[in-house]
Short mmCIF file of C-alpha atoms in Angstrom, two decimals:
data_model
loop_
_atom_site.label_atom_id
_atom_site.label_comp_id
_atom_site.label_asym_id
_atom_site.label_seq_id
_atom_site.Cartn_x
_atom_site.Cartn_y
_atom_site.Cartn_z
CA MET A 1 251.72 89.30 -78.73
CA GLU A 2 253.54 87.23 -81.24
CA ALA A 3 250.82 86.21 -83.30
CA LEU A 4 249.28 89.73 -83.31
CA CYS A 5 252.84 90.91 -84.74
CA SER A 6 253.01 88.43 -87.01
CA TYR A 7 249.73 88.92 -88.51
CA LEU A 8 250.79 92.79 -88.76
CA ALA A 9 254.36 92.05 -90.18
CA LEU A 10 255.92 93.74 -87.17
CA PRO A 11 259.12 92.84 -84.98
CA PHE A 12 258.43 90.93 -81.98
CA ASN A 13 260.29 92.80 -79.69
CA VAL A 14 258.41 95.70 -78.15
CA PHE A 15 261.46 98.27 -78.04
CA GLN A 16 262.64 96.96 -81.48
CA LEU A 17 258.92 97.92 -82.54
CA PHE A 18 259.08 101.28 -81.08
CA GLN A 19 262.57 102.06 -82.61
CA ASP A 20 261.44 101.30 -86.09
CA TYR A 21 258.42 103.14 -86.15
CA ARG A 22 259.61 105.89 -83.89
CA ASP A 23 258.29 108.92 -85.79
CA ALA A 24 254.95 107.40 -85.57
CA VAL A 25 254.81 106.09 -82.18
CA SER A 26 256.64 109.06 -80.17
CA PRO A 27 253.69 111.23 -80.61
CA MET A 28 251.28 108.74 -79.55
CA LEU A 29 253.34 107.83 -76.62
CA GLN A 30 253.57 111.57 -75.39
CA ARG A 31 249.91 112.09 -76.00
CA TRP A 32 248.98 108.99 -73.94
CA CYS A 33 251.20 108.75 -71.37
CA GLY A 34 251.94 112.49 -70.93
CA SER A 35 255.72 112.03 -70.55
CA PRO A 36 258.76 112.61 -72.89
CA SER A 37 260.82 110.13 -70.90
CA ILE A 38 259.46 107.02 -72.66
CA THR A 39 260.33 108.60 -76.03
CA LYS A 40 263.87 109.58 -74.89
CA ALA A 41 264.46 106.13 -73.69
CA LEU A 42 263.69 104.63 -76.65
CA GLN A 43 265.86 107.06 -78.43
CA GLY A 44 268.93 105.54 -76.78
CA LYS A 45 269.03 108.10 -73.79
CA THR A 46 269.51 106.38 -70.40
CA GLN A 47 266.36 107.44 -68.46
CA THR A 48 263.77 105.84 -66.32
CA ILE A 49 260.68 104.71 -68.29
CA ARG A 50 257.68 106.40 -66.31
CA TYR A 51 253.98 105.59 -66.84
CA PRO A 52 252.35 108.81 -65.21
CA ARG A 53 248.79 108.24 -66.65
CA ARG A 54 246.37 107.45 -64.18
CA ARG A 55 244.05 104.52 -64.49
CA ASN A 56 240.69 105.31 -65.70
CA ARG A 57 238.21 105.74 -62.71
CA LEU A 58 234.82 107.02 -61.94
CA ILE A 59 234.21 110.73 -61.21
CA ASP A 60 234.84 111.96 -57.80
CA LEU A 61 231.76 112.49 -55.87
CA PRO A 62 230.93 115.08 -52.75
CA GLU A 63 231.14 113.76 -49.31
CA ASP A 64 227.87 115.04 -48.51
CA TYR A 65 224.62 114.27 -50.37
CA SER A 66 223.06 117.47 -49.79
CA ALA A 67 225.49 118.82 -52.41
CA LEU A 68 224.24 116.74 -54.97
CA LEU A 69 220.72 117.68 -54.19
CA ASN A 70 221.55 121.18 -54.51
CA LYS A 71 223.22 120.72 -57.82
CA ALA A 72 219.84 118.66 -58.88
CA SER A 73 217.61 121.51 -57.69
CA HIS A 74 219.33 123.79 -60.29
CA PHE A 75 219.32 121.33 -62.92
CA GLN A 76 217.39 122.55 -66.35
CA CYS A 77 216.47 120.35 -68.88
CA PRO A 78 218.16 121.41 -72.14
CA LYS A 79 214.78 120.27 -74.21
CA SER A 80 212.00 121.53 -72.28
CA THR A 81 211.39 124.61 -70.08
CA VAL A 82 208.06 123.07 -68.73
CA ASP A 83 208.04 123.04 -64.53
CA GLU A 84 207.36 119.38 -64.24
CA ARG A 85 209.06 116.83 -61.95
CA LYS A 86 212.29 115.67 -63.65
CA HIS A 87 214.67 112.98 -62.57
CA PRO A 88 218.33 114.63 -62.92
CA THR A 89 220.71 111.71 -63.41
CA LEU A 90 224.51 112.07 -62.84
CA CYS A 91 227.01 109.83 -65.28
CA LEU A 92 229.53 108.71 -63.08
CA VAL A 93 231.65 108.05 -66.17
CA CYS A 94 232.08 111.58 -67.06
CA GLY A 95 230.05 113.68 -64.92
CA ALA A 96 227.35 114.61 -67.26
CA MET A 97 223.83 115.73 -65.78
CA LEU A 98 221.06 114.14 -67.78
CA CYS A 99 217.43 114.18 -67.65
CA SER A 100 216.24 110.54 -67.44
CA GLN A 101 212.90 108.69 -67.80
CA SER A 102 211.37 111.93 -69.66
CA SER A 103 209.59 112.15 -72.72
CA CYS A 104 211.29 115.55 -73.62
CA CYS A 105 214.69 114.16 -73.96
CA LEU A 106 213.87 111.01 -75.68
CA SER A 107 216.26 110.44 -79.17
CA GLN A 108 216.85 107.92 -81.84
CA LEU A 109 219.17 105.09 -81.70
CA ASP A 110 219.18 102.51 -84.45
CA GLY A 111 215.99 103.35 -85.37
CA GLU A 112 214.35 103.49 -81.69
CA ASP A 113 213.28 105.94 -79.15
CA VAL A 114 215.61 105.87 -76.24
CA GLY A 115 216.06 107.72 -72.94
CA ALA A 116 218.91 110.08 -72.48
CA CYS A 117 220.81 107.60 -70.39
CA THR A 118 220.38 105.08 -73.02
CA ALA A 119 221.62 107.51 -75.69
CA HIS A 120 224.19 108.88 -73.44
CA ALA A 121 225.72 105.55 -72.45
CA ALA A 122 226.09 104.52 -76.37
CA THR A 123 228.75 107.29 -76.92
CA CYS A 124 230.14 107.29 -73.32
CA GLY A 125 230.56 103.80 -72.66
CA ALA A 126 229.79 101.92 -75.98
CA GLY A 127 226.20 100.82 -74.44
CA VAL A 128 227.49 100.64 -71.08
CA GLY A 129 226.69 103.05 -68.36
CA MET A 130 226.40 103.63 -64.36
CA PHE A 131 224.41 106.43 -63.59
CA LEU A 132 223.25 108.14 -60.20
CA ARG A 133 219.82 109.15 -60.05
CA ILE A 134 219.94 111.93 -57.66
CA ARG A 135 216.46 112.43 -56.33
CA GLU A 136 216.21 108.55 -55.89
CA CYS A 137 219.63 107.89 -54.40
CA GLU A 138 220.12 104.70 -56.31
CA ILE A 139 222.66 103.80 -58.86
CA VAL A 140 221.04 102.49 -62.51
CA LEU A 141 223.57 99.99 -64.19
CA MET A 142 223.05 99.74 -68.07
CA ALA A 143 224.58 97.03 -70.12
CA SER A 144 222.47 97.70 -73.51
CA LYS A 145 219.33 99.08 -74.41
CA THR A 146 217.38 96.12 -72.77
CA ARG A 147 219.56 95.24 -69.94
CA GLY A 148 219.64 97.10 -66.69
CA SER A 149 219.20 97.02 -63.13
CA THR A 150 219.10 99.21 -59.93
CA TYR A 151 222.02 99.19 -57.53
CA PRO A 152 222.33 100.89 -53.92
CA ALA A 153 223.82 104.38 -54.13
CA PRO A 154 227.30 104.46 -52.23
CA TYR A 155 225.99 107.14 -49.55
CA LEU A 156 225.08 106.13 -45.73
CA ASP A 157 223.33 107.65 -42.97
CA ASP A 158 224.55 107.96 -39.72
CA TYR A 159 223.46 104.34 -38.78
CA GLY A 160 225.23 102.69 -41.74
CA GLU A 161 222.18 102.20 -43.63
CA THR A 162 221.44 103.45 -47.41
CA ASP A 163 218.25 105.53 -47.87
CA PRO A 164 216.55 104.59 -51.18
CA HIS A 165 214.20 107.29 -52.63
CA LEU A 166 215.33 109.48 -49.70
CA GLY A 167 212.32 107.89 -47.63
CA ARG A 168 213.66 108.58 -44.14
CA GLY A 169 215.29 111.86 -45.14
CA ASN A 170 218.76 111.28 -42.83
CA PRO A 171 221.68 113.17 -43.89
CA LEU A 172 223.76 110.89 -46.17
CA HIS A 173 227.50 110.85 -46.36
CA LEU A 174 229.64 109.10 -49.01
CA CYS A 175 231.05 105.82 -48.17
CA PRO A 176 234.43 105.18 -49.69
CA GLU A 177 234.51 101.65 -49.32
CA ARG A 178 230.94 101.04 -51.35
CA TYR A 179 232.35 103.56 -53.86
CA ARG A 180 235.61 101.78 -54.47
CA LYS A 181 233.43 98.74 -55.17
CA LEU A 182 231.50 100.61 -57.99
CA ASN A 183 234.71 101.65 -59.34
CA GLN A 184 236.00 98.13 -59.73
CA LEU A 185 232.55 97.00 -60.82
CA TRP A 186 232.99 99.41 -63.86
CA GLN A 187 237.12 99.06 -64.23
CA GLN A 188 236.71 95.14 -64.46
CA HIS A 189 234.10 95.26 -66.78
CA CYS A 190 231.40 93.37 -64.44
CA ILE A 191 228.47 95.51 -65.05
CA LEU A 192 226.81 92.94 -67.20
CA GLU A 193 227.39 90.11 -64.46
CA GLU A 194 225.93 92.47 -61.84
CA ILE A 195 223.08 92.88 -63.67
CA ALA A 196 222.45 89.08 -64.57
CA ARG A 197 223.03 88.74 -60.63
CA SER A 198 220.48 91.26 -59.62
CA LEU A 199 217.86 90.15 -61.96
CA GLU A 200 218.46 86.57 -60.55
CA VAL A 201 217.97 87.82 -57.21
CA VAL A 202 215.10 89.78 -57.72
CA ASN A 203 213.40 87.79 -59.92
CA VAL A 204 211.29 90.63 -61.97
CA MET A 205 208.37 88.82 -63.23
CA PHE A 206 207.90 91.84 -65.76
CA ALA A 207 209.74 93.35 -68.50
CA PHE A 208 211.07 97.25 -67.81
CA GLU A 209 211.85 99.38 -70.46
CA TRP A 210 215.41 100.24 -69.84
CA GLN A 211 215.79 101.87 -73.28
CA LEU A 212 213.58 104.58 -71.86
CA VAL A 213 215.79 105.33 -69.09
#
């Protein structure tokens, strides 16, 4: 903190920093924290400083997986009207529904053709993304155009088992504990580490074109 303030020629004391640049800082505090009490405290009034902004987290998922399947059945590709098998994919960061692994939704990114998820991750998470492929019932982790892996979906049947690709067809329900772990994976910036660990375990012998996801 001191090195940064010294480099920027700013006071080391945080409250002094806010006091000296109150006109510039106050609007940002109100916008970021959503509470005028911080600004009033810095202006010399005796009030408790509150930080009501909730920590960023993944979107809320329905308890019953059939709700997602129903949502996927009504999904329409924004770029194609052809009635063909699509791969509706849900961004767990912002909730956007995408058309994954389909030629109709390819776009250009740094002069290269990429799929909808790769293009979305570039704008939504600076290249890092976490997606739920609804019809396959699996998570896709992405860390760049060339690094990705699959991960079990946080939905379990009555026997406590996952159902990749919905092979068994049993009713699935959200497991809060598994989704909490996915939240931690995203919040703690561990997606790249998880991808590396997954690739070591699986020992894939061929390169998958993750940029087309």
